[in-house]
Amino acid sequence: MFEDGRVPELPEVEVVRGGVAEYVAGRRLAGVEVLHPRAVRGHPPGPEDFASVLAGRVVEDVSRRGKYLWLSLGDVGGGEEVSGAGQAVLAHLGMSGQLLVQPSGAVDEKHLRVRFRFADDGPELRFVDQRTFGGLSLAELVPSTGLAVPDSIGHIAADPLEPSFDREAVVRLVRSRRTGIKRALLDQNLISGIGNIYADEALWRARLHWAHPTAELDEGRAHALLDSVVEVLGEALVAGGTSFDSLYVNVNGRSGYFSRSLSVYGRAGSPCPRCGTAIRRDAFTNRSSYSCPSCQPVPPEPHW
Ligand SMILES: [Zn+2]
């Protein structure tokens, strides 16, 4: 197990997005059943309203930015138009939330919270959440860079795998900050979708200490770090994408296999895969940072 609360990161969420999109995009919802009101606590009018707003709507697409996943909704049928840029169901997976695609009539999961039935009687979409930290909410879509996103995450920056990710601008912004590089990587307003695990992995690849001052990072190293970020996310995505069962889309039940390819994260005391030095663990905010003392030397005090 991971010492951090294992919130799914971008690669896991992208695997789920792809799976859900494959089975659900383009289908019309027949009905939505909320089996536990806590799962829709983010919808103040309550479970019945949540279900009635969704009935008859078409799930047009399943999108993601960073760790956020949403189902964008189309018309209500009969030619009736829905005003505005559109609505979406935003899924917060929390630490134990799962979106499953199951044949209609399959036995209910013990922790099934919300069931989406479709007009074609095909597979259902199910939100299962043992600890009910996650949930579903309705959101208005607002235009953002390259994508319409739920209003509640309108401030979240593009993630490095999005076509609209502006790498030059991000490098400029990072270098203009007065902070440590890992804090910048985790700042969702600057660059989204990088959590503690992939930040540590990318920093190790780029041979940068987590506290390296952003203002003293030259352009070449900043670009090399972003290359490392894209690499680690891409590799995790490939690992996840190849090992998931097409009709059973599960986030947390499959997170373990990502750990096999980790070089430093969670490996305190183990040899660095590059030089053999024992991996060190430092306290970082309320979590940990893992790095190699030789490959990632402590930077000098910043000059600000
Ligand atoms: Zn090393």
PDB file of C-alpha atoms and ligand atoms in Angstrom:
ATOM      1  CA  MET A   1       0.000   0.000   0.000  1.00  0.00           C
ATOM      2  CA  PHE A   2       0.959   3.596  -0.470  1.00  0.00           C
ATOM      3  CA  GLU A   3       1.567   5.735   2.587  1.00  0.00           C
ATOM      4  CA  ASP A   4      -0.276   8.654   1.029  1.00  0.00           C
ATOM      5  CA  GLY A   5      -4.015   8.550   0.768  1.00  0.00           C
ATOM      6  CA  ARG A   6      -4.244   6.959  -2.640  1.00  0.00           C
ATOM      7  CA  VAL A   7      -6.194   9.471  -4.640  1.00  0.00           C
ATOM      8  CA  PRO A   8      -6.188   8.482  -8.296  1.00  0.00           C
ATOM      9  CA  GLU A   9      -3.875  10.579 -10.415  1.00  0.00           C
ATOM     10  CA  LEU A  10      -4.090  11.622 -14.039  1.00  0.00           C
ATOM     11  CA  PRO A  11      -3.087   8.284 -15.652  1.00  0.00           C
ATOM     12  CA  GLU A  12      -5.605   6.286 -13.632  1.00  0.00           C
ATOM     13  CA  VAL A  13      -8.347   8.798 -14.319  1.00  0.00           C
ATOM     14  CA  GLU A  14      -7.518   8.802 -18.031  1.00  0.00           C
ATOM     15  CA  VAL A  15      -7.790   5.003 -18.115  1.00  0.00           C
ATOM     16  CA  VAL A  16     -11.236   5.275 -16.544  1.00  0.00           C
ATOM     17  CA  ARG A  17     -12.218   8.097 -18.899  1.00  0.00           C
ATOM     18  CA  GLY A  18     -11.291   6.049 -21.939  1.00  0.00           C
ATOM     19  CA  GLY A  19     -13.187   3.007 -20.701  1.00  0.00           C
ATOM     20  CA  VAL A  20     -16.302   4.913 -19.717  1.00  0.00           C
ATOM     21  CA  ALA A  21     -16.285   6.897 -22.971  1.00  0.00           C
ATOM     22  CA  GLU A  22     -16.081   3.732 -25.021  1.00  0.00           C
ATOM     23  CA  TYR A  23     -19.223   2.294 -23.453  1.00  0.00           C
ATOM     24  CA  VAL A  24     -21.253   5.348 -22.584  1.00  0.00           C
ATOM     25  CA  ALA A  25     -20.628   8.191 -25.047  1.00  0.00           C
ATOM     26  CA  GLY A  26     -23.522   8.818 -27.406  1.00  0.00           C
ATOM     27  CA  ARG A  27     -26.089   6.904 -25.345  1.00  0.00           C
ATOM     28  CA  ARG A  28     -29.295   8.321 -23.924  1.00  0.00           C
ATOM     29  CA  LEU A  29     -29.955   8.019 -20.199  1.00  0.00           C
ATOM     30  CA  ALA A  30     -33.251   6.381 -19.321  1.00  0.00           C
ATOM     31  CA  GLY A  31     -33.065   6.870 -15.580  1.00  0.00           C
ATOM     32  CA  VAL A  32     -30.729   7.524 -12.726  1.00  0.00           C
ATOM     33  CA  GLU A  33     -31.113   5.875  -9.362  1.00  0.00           C
ATOM     34  CA  VAL A  34     -29.393   7.379  -6.320  1.00  0.00           C
ATOM     35  CA  LEU A  35     -29.003   4.637  -3.718  1.00  0.00           C
ATOM     36  CA  HIS A  36     -27.160   6.745  -1.169  1.00  0.00           C
ATOM     37  CA  PRO A  37     -27.892  10.492  -0.844  1.00  0.00           C
ATOM     38  CA  ARG A  38     -24.336  11.215   0.295  1.00  0.00           C
ATOM     39  CA  ALA A  39     -23.057  10.371  -3.180  1.00  0.00           C
ATOM     40  CA  VAL A  40     -24.841  13.449  -4.582  1.00  0.00           C
ATOM     41  CA  ARG A  41     -24.340  15.785  -1.622  1.00  0.00           C
ATOM     42  CA  GLY A  42     -22.685  18.185  -4.066  1.00  0.00           C
ATOM     43  CA  HIS A  43     -26.119  18.690  -5.648  1.00  0.00           C
ATOM     44  CA  PRO A  44     -28.001  20.804  -3.087  1.00  0.00           C
ATOM     45  CA  PRO A  45     -31.524  20.259  -4.548  1.00  0.00           C
ATOM     46  CA  GLY A  46     -31.104  16.600  -3.633  1.00  0.00           C
ATOM     47  CA  PRO A  47     -31.121  13.113  -5.156  1.00  0.00           C
ATOM     48  CA  GLU A  48     -34.576  13.310  -6.761  1.00  0.00           C
ATOM     49  CA  ASP A  49     -33.722  16.498  -8.564  1.00  0.00           C
ATOM     50  CA  PHE A  50     -30.380  15.033  -9.645  1.00  0.00           C
ATOM     51  CA  ALA A  51     -32.162  12.051 -11.195  1.00  0.00           C
ATOM     52  CA  SER A  52     -34.870  14.095 -12.871  1.00  0.00           C
ATOM     53  CA  VAL A  53     -32.425  16.539 -14.484  1.00  0.00           C
ATOM     54  CA  LEU A  54     -30.509  13.641 -16.011  1.00  0.00           C
ATOM     55  CA  ALA A  55     -33.368  11.475 -17.249  1.00  0.00           C
ATOM     56  CA  GLY A  56     -33.559  11.540 -21.030  1.00  0.00           C
ATOM     57  CA  ARG A  57     -30.248  13.317 -21.539  1.00  0.00           C
ATOM     58  CA  VAL A  58     -27.609  12.023 -23.929  1.00  0.00           C
ATOM     59  CA  VAL A  59     -24.085  11.532 -22.613  1.00  0.00           C
ATOM     60  CA  GLU A  60     -22.212  13.272 -25.399  1.00  0.00           C
ATOM     61  CA  ASP A  61     -18.687  12.714 -24.260  1.00  0.00           C
ATOM     62  CA  VAL A  62     -16.501  11.836 -21.312  1.00  0.00           C
ATOM     63  CA  SER A  63     -13.742  14.353 -20.697  1.00  0.00           C
ATOM     64  CA  ARG A  64     -10.894  14.890 -18.321  1.00  0.00           C
ATOM     65  CA  ARG A  65      -8.605  17.656 -17.144  1.00  0.00           C
ATOM     66  CA  GLY A  66      -5.932  16.683 -14.663  1.00  0.00           C
ATOM     67  CA  LYS A  67      -7.606  14.333 -12.183  1.00  0.00           C
ATOM     68  CA  TYR A  68     -11.116  15.588 -12.915  1.00  0.00           C
ATOM     69  CA  LEU A  69     -13.537  13.559 -14.991  1.00  0.00           C
ATOM     70  CA  TRP A  70     -16.930  14.567 -16.319  1.00  0.00           C
ATOM     71  CA  LEU A  71     -19.728  13.399 -18.585  1.00  0.00           C
ATOM     72  CA  SER A  72     -20.980  16.180 -20.825  1.00  0.00           C
ATOM     73  CA  LEU A  73     -24.710  16.090 -21.457  1.00  0.00           C
ATOM     74  CA  GLY A  74     -26.668  16.717 -24.609  1.00  0.00           C
ATOM     75  CA  ASP A  75     -30.314  17.389 -25.288  1.00  0.00           C
ATOM     76  CA  VAL A  76     -33.343  16.041 -23.457  1.00  0.00           C
ATOM     77  CA  GLY A  77     -34.911  14.610 -26.601  1.00  0.00           C
ATOM     78  CA  GLY A  78     -37.851  15.774 -28.656  1.00  0.00           C
ATOM     79  CA  GLY A  79     -35.791  18.601 -30.088  1.00  0.00           C
ATOM     80  CA  GLU A  80     -35.886  20.540 -26.834  1.00  0.00           C
ATOM     81  CA  GLU A  81     -32.717  22.583 -26.491  1.00  0.00           C
ATOM     82  CA  VAL A  82     -30.890  23.069 -23.245  1.00  0.00           C
ATOM     83  CA  SER A  83     -29.646  26.613 -22.826  1.00  0.00           C
ATOM     84  CA  GLY A  84     -26.052  27.613 -22.152  1.00  0.00           C
ATOM     85  CA  ALA A  85     -22.738  25.994 -22.997  1.00  0.00           C
ATOM     86  CA  GLY A  86     -24.019  22.743 -21.591  1.00  0.00           C
ATOM     87  CA  GLN A  87     -24.091  20.751 -18.434  1.00  0.00           C
ATOM     88  CA  ALA A  88     -22.037  17.888 -17.149  1.00  0.00           C
ATOM     89  CA  VAL A  89     -21.930  15.317 -14.408  1.00  0.00           C
ATOM     90  CA  LEU A  90     -18.664  15.856 -12.571  1.00  0.00           C
ATOM     91  CA  ALA A  91     -17.281  12.772 -10.852  1.00  0.00           C
ATOM     92  CA  HIS A  92     -15.167  13.114  -7.731  1.00  0.00           C
ATOM     93  CA  LEU A  93     -13.612   9.712  -7.250  1.00  0.00           C
ATOM     94  CA  GLY A  94     -12.111  10.523  -3.873  1.00  0.00           C
ATOM     95  CA  MET A  95     -10.095   7.683  -2.421  1.00  0.00           C
ATOM     96  CA  SER A  96     -12.393   4.766  -3.094  1.00  0.00           C
ATOM     97  CA  GLY A  97     -14.783   5.903  -5.818  1.00  0.00           C
ATOM     98  CA  GLN A  98     -15.120   3.754  -8.917  1.00  0.00           C
ATOM     99  CA  LEU A  99     -17.023   4.112 -12.152  1.00  0.00           C
ATOM    100  CA  LEU A 100     -17.991   0.701 -13.411  1.00  0.00           C
ATOM    101  CA  VAL A 101     -19.634  -0.356 -16.624  1.00  0.00           C
ATOM    102  CA  GLN A 102     -21.756  -3.437 -15.936  1.00  0.00           C
ATOM    103  CA  PRO A 103     -24.317  -5.418 -17.918  1.00  0.00           C
ATOM    104  CA  SER A 104     -27.797  -4.313 -16.921  1.00  0.00           C
ATOM    105  CA  GLY A 105     -29.111  -6.871 -14.460  1.00  0.00           C
ATOM    106  CA  ALA A 106     -25.676  -7.704 -13.029  1.00  0.00           C
ATOM    107  CA  VAL A 107     -25.751  -8.114  -9.246  1.00  0.00           C
ATOM    108  CA  ASP A 108     -25.435  -4.806  -7.408  1.00  0.00           C
ATOM    109  CA  GLU A 109     -22.084  -4.057  -5.823  1.00  0.00           C
ATOM    110  CA  LYS A 110     -22.198  -3.816  -2.034  1.00  0.00           C
ATOM    111  CA  HIS A 111     -21.278  -0.142  -2.163  1.00  0.00           C
ATOM    112  CA  LEU A 112     -23.265   0.843  -5.237  1.00  0.00           C
ATOM    113  CA  ARG A 113     -24.289   4.505  -4.779  1.00  0.00           C
ATOM    114  CA  VAL A 114     -25.641   5.667  -8.137  1.00  0.00           C
ATOM    115  CA  ARG A 115     -26.879   3.701 -11.135  1.00  0.00           C
ATOM    116  CA  PHE A 116     -27.265   5.143 -14.635  1.00  0.00           C
ATOM    117  CA  ARG A 117     -29.598   3.171 -16.895  1.00  0.00           C
ATOM    118  CA  PHE A 118     -29.683   3.774 -20.608  1.00  0.00           C
ATOM    119  CA  ALA A 119     -32.578   3.843 -23.035  1.00  0.00           C
ATOM    120  CA  ASP A 120     -31.023   1.058 -25.133  1.00  0.00           C
ATOM    121  CA  ASP A 121     -31.031  -1.332 -22.125  1.00  0.00           C
ATOM    122  CA  GLY A 122     -27.328  -1.889 -22.708  1.00  0.00           C
ATOM    123  CA  PRO A 123     -24.629  -1.829 -20.024  1.00  0.00           C
ATOM    124  CA  GLU A 124     -25.192   0.444 -17.014  1.00  0.00           C
ATOM    125  CA  LEU A 125     -22.800   2.962 -15.595  1.00  0.00           C
ATOM    126  CA  ARG A 126     -22.395   2.564 -11.845  1.00  0.00           C
ATOM    127  CA  PHE A 127     -20.781   4.748  -9.252  1.00  0.00           C
ATOM    128  CA  VAL A 128     -19.489   2.576  -6.447  1.00  0.00           C
ATOM    129  CA  ASP A 129     -17.820   4.094  -3.414  1.00  0.00           C
ATOM    130  CA  GLN A 130     -17.080   2.218  -0.234  1.00  0.00           C
ATOM    131  CA  ARG A 131     -16.108   5.205   1.869  1.00  0.00           C
ATOM    132  CA  THR A 132     -18.422   7.766   0.213  1.00  0.00           C
ATOM    133  CA  PHE A 133     -15.712  10.432   0.183  1.00  0.00           C
ATOM    134  CA  GLY A 134     -16.322  10.783  -3.537  1.00  0.00           C
ATOM    135  CA  GLY A 135     -19.499  11.831  -5.262  1.00  0.00           C
ATOM    136  CA  LEU A 136     -21.249  13.113  -8.350  1.00  0.00           C
ATOM    137  CA  SER A 137     -22.515  16.619  -8.991  1.00  0.00           C
ATOM    138  CA  LEU A 138     -24.097  18.586 -11.793  1.00  0.00           C
ATOM    139  CA  ALA A 139     -22.020  21.388 -13.233  1.00  0.00           C
ATOM    140  CA  GLU A 140     -22.375  24.071 -15.874  1.00  0.00           C
ATOM    141  CA  LEU A 141     -19.688  23.916 -18.525  1.00  0.00           C
ATOM    142  CA  VAL A 142     -17.646  27.067 -19.042  1.00  0.00           C
ATOM    143  CA  PRO A 143     -15.092  27.773 -21.780  1.00  0.00           C
ATOM    144  CA  SER A 144     -11.479  27.308 -20.734  1.00  0.00           C
ATOM    145  CA  THR A 145      -8.224  26.866 -22.652  1.00  0.00           C
ATOM    146  CA  GLY A 146      -9.019  24.457 -25.462  1.00  0.00           C
ATOM    147  CA  LEU A 147     -11.924  22.800 -23.664  1.00  0.00           C
ATOM    148  CA  ALA A 148     -15.273  23.480 -21.975  1.00  0.00           C
ATOM    149  CA  VAL A 149     -14.868  22.515 -18.317  1.00  0.00           C
ATOM    150  CA  PRO A 150     -17.209  22.330 -15.299  1.00  0.00           C
ATOM    151  CA  ASP A 151     -17.475  25.760 -13.648  1.00  0.00           C
ATOM    152  CA  SER A 152     -16.184  24.467 -10.323  1.00  0.00           C
ATOM    153  CA  ILE A 153     -12.836  23.557 -11.928  1.00  0.00           C
ATOM    154  CA  GLY A 154     -12.654  26.555 -14.267  1.00  0.00           C
ATOM    155  CA  HIS A 155      -9.504  27.766 -12.513  1.00  0.00           C
ATOM    156  CA  ILE A 156      -7.607  24.517 -13.055  1.00  0.00           C
ATOM    157  CA  ALA A 157      -4.791  24.815 -15.592  1.00  0.00           C
ATOM    158  CA  ALA A 158      -4.431  22.545 -18.607  1.00  0.00           C
ATOM    159  CA  ASP A 159      -2.595  19.300 -17.931  1.00  0.00           C
ATOM    160  CA  PRO A 160       0.598  18.365 -19.803  1.00  0.00           C
ATOM    161  CA  LEU A 161      -1.151  15.779 -21.972  1.00  0.00           C
ATOM    162  CA  GLU A 162      -3.729  18.232 -23.349  1.00  0.00           C
ATOM    163  CA  PRO A 163      -3.231  19.612 -26.852  1.00  0.00           C
ATOM    164  CA  SER A 164      -3.833  23.112 -25.485  1.00  0.00           C
ATOM    165  CA  PHE A 165      -1.050  22.812 -22.894  1.00  0.00           C
ATOM    166  CA  ASP A 166       1.148  25.855 -23.512  1.00  0.00           C
ATOM    167  CA  ARG A 167       4.582  24.628 -22.542  1.00  0.00           C
ATOM    168  CA  GLU A 168       6.437  27.900 -23.198  1.00  0.00           C
ATOM    169  CA  ALA A 169       3.981  29.816 -21.034  1.00  0.00           C
ATOM    170  CA  VAL A 170       4.235  27.262 -18.239  1.00  0.00           C
ATOM    171  CA  VAL A 171       8.043  27.394 -18.292  1.00  0.00           C
ATOM    172  CA  ARG A 172       7.879  31.197 -18.056  1.00  0.00           C
ATOM    173  CA  LEU A 173       5.407  31.074 -15.169  1.00  0.00           C
ATOM    174  CA  VAL A 174       7.369  28.435 -13.284  1.00  0.00           C
ATOM    175  CA  ARG A 175      10.577  30.459 -13.588  1.00  0.00           C
ATOM    176  CA  SER A 176       8.824  33.618 -12.400  1.00  0.00           C
ATOM    177  CA  ARG A 177       7.756  31.968  -9.137  1.00  0.00           C
ATOM    178  CA  ARG A 178       9.569  32.183  -5.831  1.00  0.00           C
ATOM    179  CA  THR A 179       9.064  28.665  -4.628  1.00  0.00           C
ATOM    180  CA  GLY A 180      10.481  25.163  -4.765  1.00  0.00           C
ATOM    181  CA  ILE A 181      10.018  23.230  -7.994  1.00  0.00           C
ATOM    182  CA  LYS A 182       7.864  20.484  -6.495  1.00  0.00           C
ATOM    183  CA  ARG A 183       5.412  22.987  -5.044  1.00  0.00           C
ATOM    184  CA  ALA A 184       5.140  24.516  -8.513  1.00  0.00           C
ATOM    185  CA  LEU A 185       4.535  21.097 -10.113  1.00  0.00           C
ATOM    186  CA  LEU A 186       1.729  20.399  -7.644  1.00  0.00           C
ATOM    187  CA  ASP A 187       0.078  23.801  -8.132  1.00  0.00           C
ATOM    188  CA  GLN A 188      -3.074  22.965 -10.098  1.00  0.00           C
ATOM    189  CA  ASN A 189      -3.466  26.590 -11.182  1.00  0.00           C
ATOM    190  CA  LEU A 190      -0.134  26.389 -12.995  1.00  0.00           C
ATOM    191  CA  ILE A 191      -0.155  22.862 -14.364  1.00  0.00           C
ATOM    192  CA  SER A 192      -2.749  20.254 -13.502  1.00  0.00           C
ATOM    193  CA  GLY A 193      -2.768  16.512 -13.108  1.00  0.00           C
ATOM    194  CA  ILE A 194       0.554  16.009 -11.315  1.00  0.00           C
ATOM    195  CA  GLY A 195       0.261  14.508  -7.872  1.00  0.00           C
ATOM    196  CA  ASN A 196       2.890  13.602  -5.297  1.00  0.00           C
ATOM    197  CA  ILE A 197       3.881  10.311  -6.913  1.00  0.00           C
ATOM    198  CA  TYR A 198       4.474  11.498 -10.454  1.00  0.00           C
ATOM    199  CA  ALA A 199       6.108  14.725  -9.235  1.00  0.00           C
ATOM    200  CA  ASP A 200       8.735  12.667  -7.381  1.00  0.00           C
ATOM    201  CA  GLU A 201       9.249  10.371 -10.363  1.00  0.00           C
ATOM    202  CA  ALA A 202       9.632  13.242 -12.832  1.00  0.00           C
ATOM    203  CA  LEU A 203      12.044  15.131 -10.558  1.00  0.00           C
ATOM    204  CA  TRP A 204      14.189  12.008 -10.225  1.00  0.00           C
ATOM    205  CA  ARG A 205      14.355  11.586 -13.998  1.00  0.00           C
ATOM    206  CA  ALA A 206      15.285  15.229 -14.438  1.00  0.00           C
ATOM    207  CA  ARG A 207      17.851  14.957 -11.571  1.00  0.00           C
ATOM    208  CA  LEU A 208      16.284  17.836  -9.698  1.00  0.00           C
ATOM    209  CA  HIS A 209      15.838  18.120  -5.951  1.00  0.00           C
ATOM    210  CA  TRP A 210      12.250  18.851  -4.901  1.00  0.00           C
ATOM    211  CA  ALA A 211      13.246  22.139  -3.238  1.00  0.00           C
ATOM    212  CA  HIS A 212      15.167  23.474  -6.244  1.00  0.00           C
ATOM    213  CA  PRO A 213      14.232  27.170  -6.500  1.00  0.00           C
ATOM    214  CA  THR A 214      12.042  27.733  -9.551  1.00  0.00           C
ATOM    215  CA  ALA A 215      13.594  31.138 -10.208  1.00  0.00           C
ATOM    216  CA  GLU A 216      17.011  29.510 -10.548  1.00  0.00           C
ATOM    217  CA  LEU A 217      15.911  26.807 -12.933  1.00  0.00           C
ATOM    218  CA  ASP A 218      17.270  27.534 -16.391  1.00  0.00           C
ATOM    219  CA  GLU A 219      15.020  27.173 -19.389  1.00  0.00           C
ATOM    220  CA  GLY A 220      16.681  23.996 -20.612  1.00  0.00           C
ATOM    221  CA  ARG A 221      16.232  22.219 -17.294  1.00  0.00           C
ATOM    222  CA  ALA A 222      12.644  23.416 -17.020  1.00  0.00           C
ATOM    223  CA  HIS A 223      11.899  21.916 -20.429  1.00  0.00           C
ATOM    224  CA  ALA A 224      13.726  18.716 -19.516  1.00  0.00           C
ATOM    225  CA  LEU A 225      11.588  18.468 -16.389  1.00  0.00           C
ATOM    226  CA  LEU A 226       8.383  18.856 -18.413  1.00  0.00           C
ATOM    227  CA  ASP A 227       9.668  16.147 -20.772  1.00  0.00           C
ATOM    228  CA  SER A 228      10.096  13.903 -17.725  1.00  0.00           C
ATOM    229  CA  VAL A 229       6.576  14.736 -16.539  1.00  0.00           C
ATOM    230  CA  VAL A 230       5.109  13.778 -19.910  1.00  0.00           C
ATOM    231  CA  GLU A 231       7.190  10.583 -19.941  1.00  0.00           C
ATOM    232  CA  VAL A 232       6.147   9.345 -16.506  1.00  0.00           C
ATOM    233  CA  LEU A 233       2.481  10.149 -17.111  1.00  0.00           C
ATOM    234  CA  GLY A 234       2.612   8.535 -20.553  1.00  0.00           C
ATOM    235  CA  GLU A 235       4.265   5.363 -19.275  1.00  0.00           C
ATOM    236  CA  ALA A 236       1.768   5.009 -16.433  1.00  0.00           C
ATOM    237  CA  LEU A 237      -1.027   5.497 -18.929  1.00  0.00           C
ATOM    238  CA  VAL A 238       0.305   2.734 -21.145  1.00  0.00           C
ATOM    239  CA  ALA A 239       0.662   0.405 -18.127  1.00  0.00           C
ATOM    240  CA  GLY A 240      -2.905   1.157 -17.041  1.00  0.00           C
ATOM    241  CA  GLY A 241      -4.375   1.064 -20.495  1.00  0.00           C
ATOM    242  CA  THR A 242      -3.015  -2.360 -21.293  1.00  0.00           C
ATOM    243  CA  SER A 243      -4.104  -4.073 -18.115  1.00  0.00           C
ATOM    244  CA  PHE A 244      -7.678  -3.019 -17.674  1.00  0.00           C
ATOM    245  CA  ASP A 245     -10.549  -5.274 -18.451  1.00  0.00           C
ATOM    246  CA  SER A 246     -12.791  -3.583 -20.977  1.00  0.00           C
ATOM    247  CA  LEU A 247     -16.085  -4.119 -19.222  1.00  0.00           C
ATOM    248  CA  TYR A 248     -14.882  -3.461 -15.711  1.00  0.00           C
ATOM    249  CA  VAL A 249     -13.516   0.007 -15.326  1.00  0.00           C
ATOM    250  CA  ASN A 250     -11.975   0.293 -11.922  1.00  0.00           C
ATOM    251  CA  VAL A 251      -9.727   2.982 -10.542  1.00  0.00           C
ATOM    252  CA  ASN A 252      -8.459   1.971  -7.138  1.00  0.00           C
ATOM    253  CA  GLY A 253      -8.594  -1.761  -7.501  1.00  0.00           C
ATOM    254  CA  ARG A 254      -5.927  -1.435 -10.162  1.00  0.00           C
ATOM    255  CA  SER A 255      -3.708   1.246  -8.761  1.00  0.00           C
ATOM    256  CA  GLY A 256      -1.176  -1.246  -7.404  1.00  0.00           C
ATOM    257  CA  TYR A 257       0.358  -2.113 -10.735  1.00  0.00           C
ATOM    258  CA  PHE A 258       1.492   1.460 -11.237  1.00  0.00           C
ATOM    259  CA  SER A 259       3.880   0.995  -8.325  1.00  0.00           C
ATOM    260  CA  ARG A 260       5.977  -1.565 -10.179  1.00  0.00           C
ATOM    261  CA  SER A 261       7.415   1.059 -12.460  1.00  0.00           C
ATOM    262  CA  LEU A 262       8.182   3.627  -9.750  1.00  0.00           C
ATOM    263  CA  SER A 263      11.854   4.503  -9.341  1.00  0.00           C
ATOM    264  CA  VAL A 264      11.830   6.519  -6.114  1.00  0.00           C
ATOM    265  CA  TYR A 265       8.305   7.013  -4.806  1.00  0.00           C
ATOM    266  CA  GLY A 266       7.685   4.891  -1.698  1.00  0.00           C
ATOM    267  CA  ARG A 267      11.176   3.347  -1.948  1.00  0.00           C
ATOM    268  CA  ALA A 268      13.011   4.952   1.003  1.00  0.00           C
ATOM    269  CA  GLY A 269      16.209   3.014   1.743  1.00  0.00           C
ATOM    270  CA  SER A 270      16.138   1.053  -1.531  1.00  0.00           C
ATOM    271  CA  PRO A 271      18.904   1.622  -4.089  1.00  0.00           C
ATOM    272  CA  CYS A 272      18.455   4.336  -6.696  1.00  0.00           C
ATOM    273  CA  PRO A 273      17.904   2.497 -10.008  1.00  0.00           C
ATOM    274  CA  ARG A 274      20.453   4.818 -11.642  1.00  0.00           C
ATOM    275  CA  CYS A 275      23.340   5.001  -9.159  1.00  0.00           C
ATOM    276  CA  GLY A 276      22.589   2.621  -6.281  1.00  0.00           C
ATOM    277  CA  THR A 277      22.535   5.254  -3.520  1.00  0.00           C
ATOM    278  CA  ALA A 278      19.814   4.658  -0.918  1.00  0.00           C
ATOM    279  CA  ILE A 279      16.667   6.660  -1.677  1.00  0.00           C
ATOM    280  CA  ARG A 280      15.933   9.313   0.917  1.00  0.00           C
ATOM    281  CA  ARG A 281      12.562  10.353   2.235  1.00  0.00           C
ATOM    282  CA  ASP A 282      11.936  13.938   3.362  1.00  0.00           C
ATOM    283  CA  ALA A 283       8.878  15.446   4.979  1.00  0.00           C
ATOM    284  CA  PHE A 284       7.080  17.571   2.414  1.00  0.00           C
ATOM    285  CA  THR A 285       4.013  19.556   3.533  1.00  0.00           C
ATOM    286  CA  ASN A 286       1.972  16.823   5.232  1.00  0.00           C
ATOM    287  CA  ARG A 287       3.337  14.136   2.943  1.00  0.00           C
ATOM    288  CA  SER A 288       6.735  12.852   1.815  1.00  0.00           C
ATOM    289  CA  SER A 289       9.209  13.451  -0.957  1.00  0.00           C
ATOM    290  CA  TYR A 290      11.391  10.638  -2.233  1.00  0.00           C
ATOM    291  CA  SER A 291      14.629  11.380  -4.031  1.00  0.00           C
ATOM    292  CA  CYS A 292      18.181  10.173  -4.615  1.00  0.00           C
ATOM    293  CA  PRO A 293      20.796  12.062  -2.533  1.00  0.00           C
ATOM    294  CA  SER A 294      23.406  11.623  -5.294  1.00  0.00           C
ATOM    295  CA  CYS A 295      21.349  12.242  -8.421  1.00  0.00           C
ATOM    296  CA  GLN A 296      19.279  14.995  -6.806  1.00  0.00           C
ATOM    297  CA  PRO A 297      21.608  16.984  -4.527  1.00  0.00           C
ATOM    298  CA  VAL A 298      20.161  19.527  -2.123  1.00  0.00           C
ATOM    299  CA  PRO A 299      20.234  22.903  -3.893  1.00  0.00           C
ATOM    300  CA  PRO A 300      22.054  25.909  -2.420  1.00  0.00           C
ATOM    301  CA  GLU A 301      19.896  28.425  -0.546  1.00  0.00           C
ATOM    302  CA  PRO A 302      17.870  30.483  -3.018  1.00  0.00           C
ATOM    303  CA  HIS A 303      19.106  34.010  -3.743  1.00  0.00           C
ATOM    304  CA  TRP A 304      15.940  35.936  -3.116  1.00  0.00           C
TER     305      TRP A 304
HETATM  306 ZN    ZN B   1      20.823   8.129  -7.923  1.00  0.00          ZN
END
